[in-house]
mmCIF file with all atom_site columns, C-alpha atoms in Angstrom:
data_model
loop_
_atom_site.group_PDB
_atom_site.id
_atom_site.type_symbol
_atom_site.label_atom_id
_atom_site.label_alt_id
_atom_site.label_comp_id
_atom_site.label_asym_id
_atom_site.label_entity_id
_atom_site.label_seq_id
_atom_site.pdbx_PDB_ins_code
_atom_site.Cartn_x
_atom_site.Cartn_y
_atom_site.Cartn_z
_atom_site.occupancy
_atom_site.B_iso_or_equiv
_atom_site.pdbx_formal_charge
_atom_site.auth_seq_id
_atom_site.auth_comp_id
_atom_site.auth_asym_id
_atom_site.auth_atom_id
_atom_site.pdbx_PDB_model_num
ATOM 1  C CA . VAL A 1 1  ? 36.195 196.731 83.388  1.00 89.00 ? 1  VAL A CA 1
ATOM 2  C CA . VAL A 1 2  ? 35.842 200.522 83.276  1.00 94.00 ? 2  VAL A CA 1
ATOM 3  C CA . ALA A 1 3  ? 32.080 200.285 82.777  1.00 92.00 ? 3  ALA A CA 1
ATOM 4  C CA . ARG A 1 4  ? 31.821 197.888 85.714  1.00 92.00 ? 4  ARG A CA 1
ATOM 5  C CA . VAL A 1 5  ? 33.757 200.256 87.983  1.00 94.00 ? 5  VAL A CA 1
ATOM 6  C CA . ARG A 1 6  ? 31.530 203.159 86.913  1.00 95.00 ? 6  ARG A CA 1
ATOM 7  C CA . PHE A 1 7  ? 28.450 201.067 87.664  1.00 95.00 ? 7  PHE A CA 1
ATOM 8  C CA . LEU A 1 8  ? 29.775 200.180 91.116  1.00 95.00 ? 8  LEU A CA 1
ATOM 9  C CA . ARG A 1 9  ? 30.656 203.795 91.897  1.00 95.00 ? 9  ARG A CA 1
ATOM 10 C CA . CYS A 1 10 ? 27.233 205.050 90.813  1.00 96.00 ? 10 CYS A CA 1
ATOM 11 C CA . ALA A 1 11 ? 25.510 202.360 92.853  1.00 97.00 ? 11 ALA A CA 1
ATOM 12 C CA . GLN A 1 12 ? 27.588 203.233 95.910  1.00 96.00 ? 12 GLN A CA 1
ATOM 13 C CA . TRP A 1 13 ? 26.791 206.917 95.463  1.00 96.00 ? 13 TRP A CA 1
ATOM 14 C CA . LEU A 1 14 ? 23.107 205.969 95.654  1.00 96.00 ? 14 LEU A CA 1
ATOM 15 C CA . GLY A 1 15 ? 23.758 204.205 98.955  1.00 95.00 ? 15 GLY A CA 1
ATOM 16 C CA . PHE A 1 16 ? 24.111 200.637 97.775  1.00 97.00 ? 16 PHE A CA 1
ATOM 17 C CA . THR A 1 17 ? 26.860 198.632 99.416  1.00 96.00 ? 17 THR A CA 1
ATOM 18 C CA . LEU A 1 18 ? 29.445 196.932 97.266  1.00 95.00 ? 18 LEU A CA 1
ATOM 19 C CA . ARG A 1 19 ? 27.613 193.662 97.865  1.00 95.00 ? 19 ARG A CA 1
ATOM 20 C CA . ASP A 1 20 ? 24.301 195.249 96.818  1.00 96.00 ? 20 ASP A CA 1
ATOM 21 C CA . ALA A 1 21 ? 25.921 196.601 93.657  1.00 96.00 ? 21 ALA A CA 1
ATOM 22 C CA . GLU A 1 22 ? 27.362 193.180 92.836  1.00 95.00 ? 22 GLU A CA 1
ATOM 23 C CA . GLU A 1 23 ? 23.872 191.706 93.237  1.00 96.00 ? 23 GLU A CA 1
ATOM 24 C CA . LEU A 1 24 ? 22.494 194.339 90.873  1.00 97.00 ? 24 LEU A CA 1
ATOM 25 C CA . LEU A 1 25 ? 25.192 193.455 88.349  1.00 95.00 ? 25 LEU A CA 1
ATOM 26 C CA . ALA A 1 26 ? 24.258 189.793 88.725  1.00 96.00 ? 26 ALA A CA 1
ATOM 27 C CA . LEU A 1 27 ? 20.625 190.661 88.046  1.00 96.00 ? 27 LEU A CA 1
ATOM 28 C CA . ARG A 1 28 ? 21.661 192.625 84.979  1.00 95.00 ? 28 ARG A CA 1
ATOM 29 C CA . ASP A 1 29 ? 23.589 189.648 83.672  1.00 94.00 ? 29 ASP A CA 1
ATOM 30 C CA . ASP A 1 30 ? 20.884 187.081 84.484  1.00 96.00 ? 30 ASP A CA 1
ATOM 31 C CA . PRO A 1 31 ? 18.516 186.618 81.521  1.00 95.00 ? 31 PRO A CA 1
ATOM 32 C CA . GLU A 1 32 ? 15.898 185.198 83.918  1.00 95.00 ? 32 GLU A CA 1
ATOM 33 C CA . ALA A 1 33 ? 15.968 188.226 86.232  1.00 95.00 ? 33 ALA A CA 1
ATOM 34 C CA . ASP A 1 34 ? 13.042 190.607 86.134  1.00 95.00 ? 34 ASP A CA 1
ATOM 35 C CA . ARG A 1 35 ? 12.832 194.357 86.634  1.00 96.00 ? 35 ARG A CA 1
ATOM 36 C CA . ALA A 1 36 ? 10.756 193.640 89.734  1.00 97.00 ? 36 ALA A CA 1
ATOM 37 C CA . ASP A 1 37 ? 13.876 192.117 91.301  1.00 96.00 ? 37 ASP A CA 1
ATOM 38 C CA . VAL A 1 38 ? 15.820 195.325 90.695  1.00 96.00 ? 38 VAL A CA 1
ATOM 39 C CA . ARG A 1 39 ? 12.909 197.458 91.884  1.00 97.00 ? 39 ARG A CA 1
ATOM 40 C CA . GLU A 1 40 ? 12.674 195.411 95.091  1.00 97.00 ? 40 GLU A CA 1
ATOM 41 C CA . LYS A 1 41 ? 16.339 196.081 95.887  1.00 96.00 ? 41 LYS A CA 1
ATOM 42 C CA . ALA A 1 42 ? 15.966 199.786 95.094  1.00 97.00 ? 42 ALA A CA 1
ATOM 43 C CA . THR A 1 43 ? 12.824 200.018 97.235  1.00 98.00 ? 43 THR A CA 1
ATOM 44 C CA . ALA A 1 44 ? 14.619 198.374 100.155 1.00 97.00 ? 44 ALA A CA 1
ATOM 45 C CA . LYS A 1 45 ? 17.551 200.785 99.777  1.00 97.00 ? 45 LYS A CA 1
ATOM 46 C CA . LEU A 1 46 ? 15.181 203.764 99.731  1.00 97.00 ? 46 LEU A CA 1
ATOM 47 C CA . ALA A 1 47 ? 13.552 202.535 102.940 1.00 98.00 ? 47 ALA A CA 1
ATOM 48 C CA . ASP A 1 48 ? 17.008 202.197 104.490 1.00 96.00 ? 48 ASP A CA 1
ATOM 49 C CA . ILE A 1 49 ? 17.896 205.751 103.462 1.00 97.00 ? 49 ILE A CA 1
ATOM 50 C CA . ASP A 1 50 ? 14.606 207.062 104.884 1.00 98.00 ? 50 ASP A CA 1
ATOM 51 C CA . GLU A 1 51 ? 15.339 205.305 108.183 1.00 98.00 ? 51 GLU A CA 1
ATOM 52 C CA . ARG A 1 52 ? 18.824 206.780 108.328 1.00 97.00 ? 52 ARG A CA 1
ATOM 53 C CA . LEU A 1 53 ? 17.425 210.246 107.557 1.00 98.00 ? 53 LEU A CA 1
ATOM 54 C CA . ALA A 1 54 ? 14.923 209.910 110.399 1.00 98.00 ? 54 ALA A CA 1
ATOM 55 C CA . GLU A 1 55 ? 17.745 208.926 112.758 1.00 98.00 ? 55 GLU A CA 1
ATOM 56 C CA . LEU A 1 56 ? 19.820 211.902 111.585 1.00 98.00 ? 56 LEU A CA 1
ATOM 57 C CA . ARG A 1 57 ? 16.871 214.264 112.109 1.00 98.00 ? 57 ARG A CA 1
ATOM 58 C CA . ALA A 1 58 ? 16.397 212.941 115.650 1.00 98.00 ? 58 ALA A CA 1
ATOM 59 C CA . MET A 1 59 ? 20.110 213.357 116.328 1.00 97.00 ? 59 MET A CA 1
ATOM 60 C CA . ARG A 1 60 ? 19.966 216.910 114.986 1.00 98.00 ? 60 ARG A CA 1
ATOM 61 C CA . VAL A 1 61 ? 17.000 217.823 117.187 1.00 98.00 ? 61 VAL A CA 1
ATOM 62 C CA . GLU A 1 62 ? 18.706 216.452 120.296 1.00 96.00 ? 62 GLU A CA 1
ATOM 63 C CA . LEU A 1 63 ? 22.030 218.114 119.538 1.00 96.00 ? 63 LEU A CA 1
ATOM 64 C CA . ALA A 1 64 ? 20.297 221.441 118.879 1.00 97.00 ? 64 ALA A CA 1
ATOM 65 C CA . ARG A 1 65 ? 18.509 221.068 122.217 1.00 96.00 ? 65 ARG A CA 1
ATOM 66 C CA . LEU A 1 66 ? 21.801 220.356 123.970 1.00 96.00 ? 66 LEU A CA 1
ATOM 67 C CA . LEU A 1 67 ? 23.378 223.407 122.361 1.00 96.00 ? 67 LEU A CA 1
ATOM 68 C CA . THR A 1 68 ? 20.744 225.609 123.977 1.00 96.00 ? 68 THR A CA 1
ATOM 69 C CA . THR A 1 69 ? 21.902 224.403 127.391 1.00 95.00 ? 69 THR A CA 1
ATOM 70 C CA . CYS A 1 70 ? 25.511 225.570 126.974 1.00 95.00 ? 70 CYS A CA 1
ATOM 71 C CA . ARG A 1 71 ? 26.552 229.220 126.950 1.00 92.00 ? 71 ARG A CA 1
ATOM 72 C CA . GLY A 1 72 ? 30.010 228.391 125.650 1.00 92.00 ? 72 GLY A CA 1
ATOM 73 C CA . ASN A 1 73 ? 31.996 229.822 128.548 1.00 93.00 ? 73 ASN A CA 1
ATOM 74 C CA . GLY A 1 74 ? 33.459 228.277 131.654 1.00 93.00 ? 74 GLY A CA 1
ATOM 75 C CA . PRO A 1 75 ? 35.232 224.995 132.294 1.00 94.00 ? 75 PRO A CA 1
ATOM 76 C CA . ALA A 1 76 ? 34.460 222.170 129.880 1.00 94.00 ? 76 ALA A CA 1
ATOM 77 C CA . ALA A 1 77 ? 34.079 219.713 132.769 1.00 92.00 ? 77 ALA A CA 1
ATOM 78 C CA . ASP A 1 78 ? 30.956 221.610 133.865 1.00 92.00 ? 78 ASP A CA 1
ATOM 79 C CA . CYS A 1 79 ? 29.451 221.827 130.379 1.00 95.00 ? 79 CYS A CA 1
ATOM 80 C CA . PRO A 1 80 ? 25.833 220.589 130.266 1.00 94.00 ? 80 PRO A CA 1
ATOM 81 C CA . ILE A 1 81 ? 26.529 218.940 126.902 1.00 95.00 ? 81 ILE A CA 1
ATOM 82 C CA . ILE A 1 82 ? 29.326 216.897 128.468 1.00 94.00 ? 82 ILE A CA 1
ATOM 83 C CA . ALA A 1 83 ? 27.056 216.099 131.421 1.00 93.00 ? 83 ALA A CA 1
ATOM 84 C CA . ALA A 1 84 ? 24.315 214.888 129.079 1.00 94.00 ? 84 ALA A CA 1
ATOM 85 C CA . LEU A 1 85 ? 26.776 212.595 127.309 1.00 92.00 ? 85 LEU A CA 1
ATOM 86 C CA . ASP A 1 86 ? 28.175 211.325 130.584 1.00 89.00 ? 86 ASP A CA 1
ATOM 87 C CA . VAL A 1 87 ? 24.992 209.626 131.800 1.00 80.00 ? 87 VAL A CA 1
ATOM 88 C CA . GLU A 1 88 ? 25.295 205.998 132.817 1.00 62.00 ? 88 GLU A CA 1
ATOM 89 C CA . THR A 1 89 ? 22.993 203.559 131.085 1.00 50.00 ? 89 THR A CA 1
#
């Protein structure tokens, strides 16, 4: 049980969901499973992480741009950051 919990925690630290980690455990326990199956799941997770990193970078760029528009003094209601967030879609 302890080894299983460690496995799950390590898998989650690498970004795998609990369901993903359970699937990896199932692959480990399946004598018919191949390393290619594990590699496929790891490759998909890496692609997911790369996508999330790209989204975070884009968010960072936009937030940094918004920060340049605000001097940090005056009423919050007139803040250009608030105004940028308050656009109707």
